[in-house]
Amino acid sequence: MTAATILDKPLGFALTEEQILIRDAVREIAQGEFAPRAYEVDKNHRFPRENWDLMGQSDLLGLPFPEEYGGSGMDHVSYSLAVEELAKACATTSVIYSAHVSLCASPIFIFGTQEQKQKWLVPMCQGKKMGAFALSEPGSGSDAAAAKCTAVLNGDHFILNNSKNWITNGIEADYYLVIAQTDSKLKHKGLVALIVEKGAPGFTFGKLEDKLGIKGSSTCQINFEDTPVPVANMLGQIGDGFKVAMVTLDGGRIGIASQAVGIAQGAIDHAMKYAKERVAFNQTINQFQAIQFMLAEMQTNVDAARLLTHNACVAQDRGEKFSPLAAQAKLYASEVAMATTVKCVQIFGGYGYVTDYPVERYMRDAKITEIYEGTSEVQRLVIAASVLK
Ligand code: CAA
């Protein structure tokens, strides 16, 4: 079930046959398997391990990486379509997926040596290992350079101390890309990017966060107490950590924009169906112009958000600078997702406010897209820096 969008009859921006195949294949899995359990996953705050396993069996977990690393060699428009389809069915599953691909596998692919890619990227693409990204801290989110997690070089190891917050895939992941400070006097130029494996000495988990939405995804604090991490686990050099984080987030923001598009489209699809069934004043409510205008406006906004998102993907695939395009896509798509899901709840009236229908879940899930991987305010900063140059 999905509403017709301009991308079904594109004007000048046609999806390739391969992209349509990926989209339809992910749609089938997501609608057939993930949508039916999304309510229960949300209600029980349950990490849907079976969804992860099925994504692995369906070769989705290495979608945008070359086949030599166990990936499928698809472009980022395909990746965006996959995230959108997952989010349309189950936002929890889409963030498990995008954190793994965009925030951990992708920086290993971009910055890793051949040896590092063979060691970590291959099992991640095969679905044998799950990735996570650890940048934010209890005392720093938007100000990413203010990290207080320390990495002190001691022979052929770094010794990690302190905590990282809001870690998506929290206790479920196997590999954590951790950004830590080697010398606080150097600020962002002292940061280092390290792959820390689950089970490392002194590496422990804090409490699972009780979130407003994406409740099935595991989010927790991670703590390091004299945790030794081999120098061989460093991506790039000492001092490259901030760049690794920023480049990672550029790609991650496309993932979140795609997630926001999927959440918004999913909510509209439910609202369209409901509006065709619900009778008031002797007619179905889709015959009222008030409802028609809401749906028309919402679909227009979502199609615009999708086009901005694909625009950033195309720039990324061409190897062009796409940081401000990713910020535009994330800013616009996340704000559209929030506004759209609020309106969809309105179309359902009282039924939108209870869990009999899924739109309240979409509204709760939408909010985080305006916050994680850079708030809307941070996206505006990135866009402003680009347009004012
Ligand atoms: N690519 C490469 N380099 C970049 C870059 C990019 N996109 N952006 C900045 N840089 C470089 C700059 O060129 C500069 O380099 P030099 O020092 O060599 O000149 C350096 O990084 C510092 O740049 P700024 O002065 O612009 O940095 P800043 O400290 O002012 O920060 C910011 C800018 C945009 C606010 C940045 O800190 C930021 O993006 N903050 C938000 C962080 C964020 O998104 N956190 C979310 C964490 S992940 C998450 O949400 C959890 C999850 O699991 C989903």
PDB file of N, CA and C in Angstrom, residues 133-140 143-153 158-165 167 176-185 187-188 190-194 196 202-204 221-229 241:
ATOM      1  N   PHE A 133      28.019   4.029  16.218  1.00  0.00           N
ATOM      2  CA  PHE A 133      28.835   5.245  16.105  1.00  0.00           C
ATOM      3  C   PHE A 133      28.766   5.987  17.430  1.00  0.00           C
ATOM      4  N   ALA A 134      29.931   6.352  17.973  1.00  0.00           N
ATOM      5  CA  ALA A 134      29.948   6.987  19.289  1.00  0.00           C
ATOM      6  C   ALA A 134      30.681   8.323  19.217  1.00  0.00           C
ATOM      7  N   LEU A 135      29.900   9.384  19.066  1.00  0.00           N
ATOM      8  CA  LEU A 135      30.467  10.739  18.995  1.00  0.00           C
ATOM      9  C   LEU A 135      29.976  11.574  20.187  1.00  0.00           C
ATOM     10  N   SER A 136      28.642  11.630  20.364  1.00  0.00           N
ATOM     11  CA  SER A 136      28.063  12.475  21.425  1.00  0.00           C
ATOM     12  C   SER A 136      28.465  11.981  22.813  1.00  0.00           C
ATOM     13  N   GLU A 137      28.406  12.898  23.762  1.00  0.00           N
ATOM     14  CA  GLU A 137      28.747  12.571  25.154  1.00  0.00           C
ATOM     15  C   GLU A 137      27.698  13.182  26.069  1.00  0.00           C
ATOM     16  N   PRO A 138      27.741  12.806  27.360  1.00  0.00           N
ATOM     17  CA  PRO A 138      26.763  13.396  28.283  1.00  0.00           C
ATOM     18  C   PRO A 138      26.800  14.930  28.223  1.00  0.00           C
ATOM     19  N   GLY A 139      27.994  15.516  28.033  1.00  0.00           N
ATOM     20  CA  GLY A 139      28.114  16.981  28.063  1.00  0.00           C
ATOM     21  C   GLY A 139      28.313  17.626  26.699  1.00  0.00           C
ATOM     22  N   SER A 140      28.261  16.863  25.607  1.00  0.00           N
ATOM     23  CA  SER A 140      28.435  17.486  24.289  1.00  0.00           C
ATOM     24  C   SER A 140      27.690  16.720  23.207  1.00  0.00           C
ATOM     25  N   ASP A 143      28.111  20.411  19.859  1.00  0.00           N
ATOM     26  CA  ASP A 143      29.514  20.836  19.871  1.00  0.00           C
ATOM     27  C   ASP A 143      30.404  19.593  19.897  1.00  0.00           C
ATOM     28  N   ALA A 144      30.479  18.955  18.731  1.00  0.00           N
ATOM     29  CA  ALA A 144      31.128  17.644  18.661  1.00  0.00           C
ATOM     30  C   ALA A 144      32.605  17.698  19.017  1.00  0.00           C
ATOM     31  N   ALA A 145      33.245  18.837  18.787  1.00  0.00           N
ATOM     32  CA  ALA A 145      34.692  18.940  19.042  1.00  0.00           C
ATOM     33  C   ALA A 145      35.025  18.975  20.536  1.00  0.00           C
ATOM     34  N   ALA A 146      33.992  19.136  21.382  1.00  0.00           N
ATOM     35  CA  ALA A 146      34.233  19.270  22.827  1.00  0.00           C
ATOM     36  C   ALA A 146      34.315  17.926  23.539  1.00  0.00           C
ATOM     37  N   ALA A 147      34.583  16.856  22.802  1.00  0.00           N
ATOM     38  CA  ALA A 147      34.595  15.508  23.387  1.00  0.00           C
ATOM     39  C   ALA A 147      35.560  15.398  24.569  1.00  0.00           C
ATOM     40  N   LYS A 148      35.105  14.719  25.623  1.00  0.00           N
ATOM     41  CA  LYS A 148      35.932  14.541  26.833  1.00  0.00           C
ATOM     42  C   LYS A 148      36.362  13.090  27.012  1.00  0.00           C
ATOM     43  N   CYS A 149      35.890  12.221  26.138  1.00  0.00           N
ATOM     44  CA  CYS A 149      36.342  10.824  26.167  1.00  0.00           C
ATOM     45  C   CYS A 149      37.809  10.839  25.718  1.00  0.00           C
ATOM     46  N   THR A 150      38.694  10.304  26.549  1.00  0.00           N
ATOM     47  CA  THR A 150      40.123  10.451  26.255  1.00  0.00           C
ATOM     48  C   THR A 150      40.729   9.169  25.683  1.00  0.00           C
ATOM     49  N   ALA A 151      41.690   9.367  24.801  1.00  0.00           N
ATOM     50  CA  ALA A 151      42.464   8.247  24.230  1.00  0.00           C
ATOM     51  C   ALA A 151      43.934   8.599  24.410  1.00  0.00           C
ATOM     52  N   VAL A 152      44.580   7.912  25.367  1.00  0.00           N
ATOM     53  CA  VAL A 152      45.988   8.211  25.652  1.00  0.00           C
ATOM     54  C   VAL A 152      46.861   7.129  25.030  1.00  0.00           C
ATOM     55  N   LEU A 153      47.798   7.560  24.208  1.00  0.00           N
ATOM     56  CA  LEU A 153      48.669   6.602  23.513  1.00  0.00           C
ATOM     57  C   LEU A 153      49.658   5.986  24.498  1.00  0.00           C
ATOM     58  N   PHE A 158      45.924   2.605  22.494  1.00  0.00           N
ATOM     59  CA  PHE A 158      45.346   3.779  23.146  1.00  0.00           C
ATOM     60  C   PHE A 158      44.617   3.270  24.382  1.00  0.00           C
ATOM     61  N   ILE A 159      44.606   4.084  25.434  1.00  0.00           N
ATOM     62  CA  ILE A 159      43.828   3.738  26.627  1.00  0.00           C
ATOM     63  C   ILE A 159      42.642   4.701  26.678  1.00  0.00           C
ATOM     64  N   LEU A 160      41.428   4.128  26.547  1.00  0.00           N
ATOM     65  CA  LEU A 160      40.203   4.944  26.500  1.00  0.00           C
ATOM     66  C   LEU A 160      39.593   5.088  27.888  1.00  0.00           C
ATOM     67  N   ASN A 161      39.087   6.314  28.159  1.00  0.00           N
ATOM     68  CA  ASN A 161      38.353   6.562  29.402  1.00  0.00           C
ATOM     69  C   ASN A 161      37.185   7.505  29.153  1.00  0.00           C
ATOM     70  N   ASN A 162      36.194   7.413  30.043  1.00  0.00           N
ATOM     71  CA  ASN A 162      34.963   8.234  30.023  1.00  0.00           C
ATOM     72  C   ASN A 162      33.860   7.631  29.160  1.00  0.00           C
ATOM     73  N   SER A 163      32.808   8.451  28.888  1.00  0.00           N
ATOM     74  CA  SER A 163      31.566   7.892  28.343  1.00  0.00           C
ATOM     75  C   SER A 163      31.146   8.519  27.031  1.00  0.00           C
ATOM     76  N   LYS A 164      30.326   7.794  26.309  1.00  0.00           N
ATOM     77  CA  LYS A 164      29.679   8.272  25.085  1.00  0.00           C
ATOM     78  C   LYS A 164      28.176   8.044  25.229  1.00  0.00           C
ATOM     79  N   ASN A 165      27.392   8.974  24.694  1.00  0.00           N
ATOM     80  CA  ASN A 165      25.935   8.925  24.889  1.00  0.00           C
ATOM     81  C   ASN A 165      25.143   8.686  23.615  1.00  0.00           C
ATOM     82  N   ILE A 167      23.946   6.084  22.006  1.00  0.00           N
ATOM     83  CA  ILE A 167      24.530   5.197  20.995  1.00  0.00           C
ATOM     84  C   ILE A 167      23.445   4.308  20.382  1.00  0.00           C
ATOM     85  N   TYR A 176      32.130  -0.519  17.425  1.00  0.00           N
ATOM     86  CA  TYR A 176      31.766   0.867  17.755  1.00  0.00           C
ATOM     87  C   TYR A 176      32.849   1.786  17.213  1.00  0.00           C
ATOM     88  N   LEU A 177      32.437   2.727  16.378  1.00  0.00           N
ATOM     89  CA  LEU A 177      33.383   3.746  15.914  1.00  0.00           C
ATOM     90  C   LEU A 177      33.359   4.866  16.945  1.00  0.00           C
ATOM     91  N   VAL A 178      34.447   4.988  17.706  1.00  0.00           N
ATOM     92  CA  VAL A 178      34.490   5.915  18.839  1.00  0.00           C
ATOM     93  C   VAL A 178      35.405   7.093  18.496  1.00  0.00           C
ATOM     94  N   ILE A 179      34.897   8.305  18.701  1.00  0.00           N
ATOM     95  CA  ILE A 179      35.703   9.509  18.497  1.00  0.00           C
ATOM     96  C   ILE A 179      36.183   9.973  19.870  1.00  0.00           C
ATOM     97  N   ALA A 180      37.497  10.024  20.049  1.00  0.00           N
ATOM     98  CA  ALA A 180      38.042  10.351  21.380  1.00  0.00           C
ATOM     99  C   ALA A 180      39.166  11.385  21.258  1.00  0.00           C
ATOM    100  N   GLN A 181      39.430  12.018  22.403  1.00  0.00           N
ATOM    101  CA  GLN A 181      40.384  13.138  22.436  1.00  0.00           C
ATOM    102  C   GLN A 181      41.773  12.663  22.895  1.00  0.00           C
ATOM    103  N   THR A 182      42.802  12.957  22.088  1.00  0.00           N
ATOM    104  CA  THR A 182      44.168  12.577  22.493  1.00  0.00           C
ATOM    105  C   THR A 182      44.872  13.714  23.221  1.00  0.00           C
ATOM    106  N   ASP A 183      44.421  14.954  22.953  1.00  0.00           N
ATOM    107  CA  ASP A 183      45.080  16.110  23.581  1.00  0.00           C
ATOM    108  C   ASP A 183      44.098  17.286  23.564  1.00  0.00           C
ATOM    109  N   SER A 184      43.487  17.552  24.732  1.00  0.00           N
ATOM    110  CA  SER A 184      42.393  18.539  24.774  1.00  0.00           C
ATOM    111  C   SER A 184      42.845  19.933  24.324  1.00  0.00           C
ATOM    112  N   LYS A 185      44.152  20.219  24.438  1.00  0.00           N
ATOM    113  CA  LYS A 185      44.636  21.553  24.007  1.00  0.00           C
ATOM    114  C   LYS A 185      44.457  21.728  22.493  1.00  0.00           C
ATOM    115  N   LYS A 187      41.950  20.712  20.741  1.00  0.00           N
ATOM    116  CA  LYS A 187      40.513  20.721  20.398  1.00  0.00           C
ATOM    117  C   LYS A 187      40.224  19.721  19.270  1.00  0.00           C
ATOM    118  N   HIS A 188      39.547  20.168  18.183  1.00  0.00           N
ATOM    119  CA  HIS A 188      39.124  19.161  17.182  1.00  0.00           C
ATOM    120  C   HIS A 188      40.326  18.514  16.489  1.00  0.00           C
ATOM    121  N   GLY A 190      42.827  17.287  17.907  1.00  0.00           N
ATOM    122  CA  GLY A 190      43.390  16.211  18.735  1.00  0.00           C
ATOM    123  C   GLY A 190      42.544  14.942  18.699  1.00  0.00           C
ATOM    124  N   LEU A 191      41.440  14.980  17.962  1.00  0.00           N
ATOM    125  CA  LEU A 191      40.518  13.823  18.007  1.00  0.00           C
ATOM    126  C   LEU A 191      41.018  12.656  17.146  1.00  0.00           C
ATOM    127  N   VAL A 192      40.647  11.466  17.593  1.00  0.00           N
ATOM    128  CA  VAL A 192      41.045  10.256  16.886  1.00  0.00           C
ATOM    129  C   VAL A 192      39.804   9.369  16.723  1.00  0.00           C
ATOM    130  N   ALA A 193      39.761   8.596  15.627  1.00  0.00           N
ATOM    131  CA  ALA A 193      38.629   7.681  15.373  1.00  0.00           C
ATOM    132  C   ALA A 193      39.113   6.244  15.555  1.00  0.00           C
ATOM    133  N   LEU A 194      38.487   5.523  16.479  1.00  0.00           N
ATOM    134  CA  LEU A 194      38.935   4.156  16.808  1.00  0.00           C
ATOM    135  C   LEU A 194      37.790   3.157  16.701  1.00  0.00           C
ATOM    136  N   VAL A 196      36.255   0.120  18.329  1.00  0.00           N
ATOM    137  CA  VAL A 196      36.319  -0.627  19.590  1.00  0.00           C
ATOM    138  C   VAL A 196      35.365  -1.810  19.469  1.00  0.00           C
ATOM    139  N   GLY A 202      37.085  -3.283  30.242  1.00  0.00           N
ATOM    140  CA  GLY A 202      36.671  -1.982  30.761  1.00  0.00           C
ATOM    141  C   GLY A 202      35.598  -1.302  29.921  1.00  0.00           C
ATOM    142  N   PHE A 203      35.069  -1.984  28.914  1.00  0.00           N
ATOM    143  CA  PHE A 203      34.014  -1.422  28.062  1.00  0.00           C
ATOM    144  C   PHE A 203      32.673  -1.943  28.578  1.00  0.00           C
ATOM    145  N   THR A 204      31.842  -1.040  29.116  1.00  0.00           N
ATOM    146  CA  THR A 204      30.555  -1.461  29.691  1.00  0.00           C
ATOM    147  C   THR A 204      29.415  -0.594  29.149  1.00  0.00           C
ATOM    148  N   GLN A 221      24.130   4.559  26.872  1.00  0.00           N
ATOM    149  CA  GLN A 221      25.454   5.149  27.096  1.00  0.00           C
ATOM    150  C   GLN A 221      26.464   4.000  27.069  1.00  0.00           C
ATOM    151  N   ILE A 222      27.675   4.302  26.573  1.00  0.00           N
ATOM    152  CA  ILE A 222      28.738   3.299  26.704  1.00  0.00           C
ATOM    153  C   ILE A 222      29.871   3.924  27.520  1.00  0.00           C
ATOM    154  N   ASN A 223      30.518   3.097  28.323  1.00  0.00           N
ATOM    155  CA  ASN A 223      31.538   3.607  29.249  1.00  0.00           C
ATOM    156  C   ASN A 223      32.866   2.882  29.048  1.00  0.00           C
ATOM    157  N   PHE A 224      33.943   3.643  29.183  1.00  0.00           N
ATOM    158  CA  PHE A 224      35.282   3.059  29.062  1.00  0.00           C
ATOM    159  C   PHE A 224      36.064   3.343  30.336  1.00  0.00           C
ATOM    160  N   GLU A 225      36.659   2.302  30.874  1.00  0.00           N
ATOM    161  CA  GLU A 225      37.523   2.475  32.040  1.00  0.00           C
ATOM    162  C   GLU A 225      38.838   1.768  31.729  1.00  0.00           C
ATOM    163  N   ASP A 226      39.833   2.580  31.387  1.00  0.00           N
ATOM    164  CA  ASP A 226      41.158   2.049  31.009  1.00  0.00           C
ATOM    165  C   ASP A 226      41.040   0.957  29.940  1.00  0.00           C
ATOM    166  N   THR A 227      40.234   1.236  28.936  1.00  0.00           N
ATOM    167  CA  THR A 227      40.013   0.250  27.860  1.00  0.00           C
ATOM    168  C   THR A 227      41.148   0.328  26.842  1.00  0.00           C
ATOM    169  N   PRO A 228      41.902  -0.772  26.671  1.00  0.00           N
ATOM    170  CA  PRO A 228      42.990  -0.742  25.684  1.00  0.00           C
ATOM    171  C   PRO A 228      42.430  -0.973  24.273  1.00  0.00           C
ATOM    172  N   VAL A 229      42.839  -0.108  23.338  1.00  0.00           N
ATOM    173  CA  VAL A 229      42.410  -0.262  21.941  1.00  0.00           C
ATOM    174  C   VAL A 229      43.667  -0.216  21.067  1.00  0.00           C
ATOM    175  N   GLY A 241      40.149  12.486  13.672  1.00  0.00           N
ATOM    176  CA  GLY A 241      38.858  12.064  14.236  1.00  0.00           C
ATOM    177  C   GLY A 241      37.694  12.971  13.890  1.00  0.00           C
TER     178      GLY A 241
END
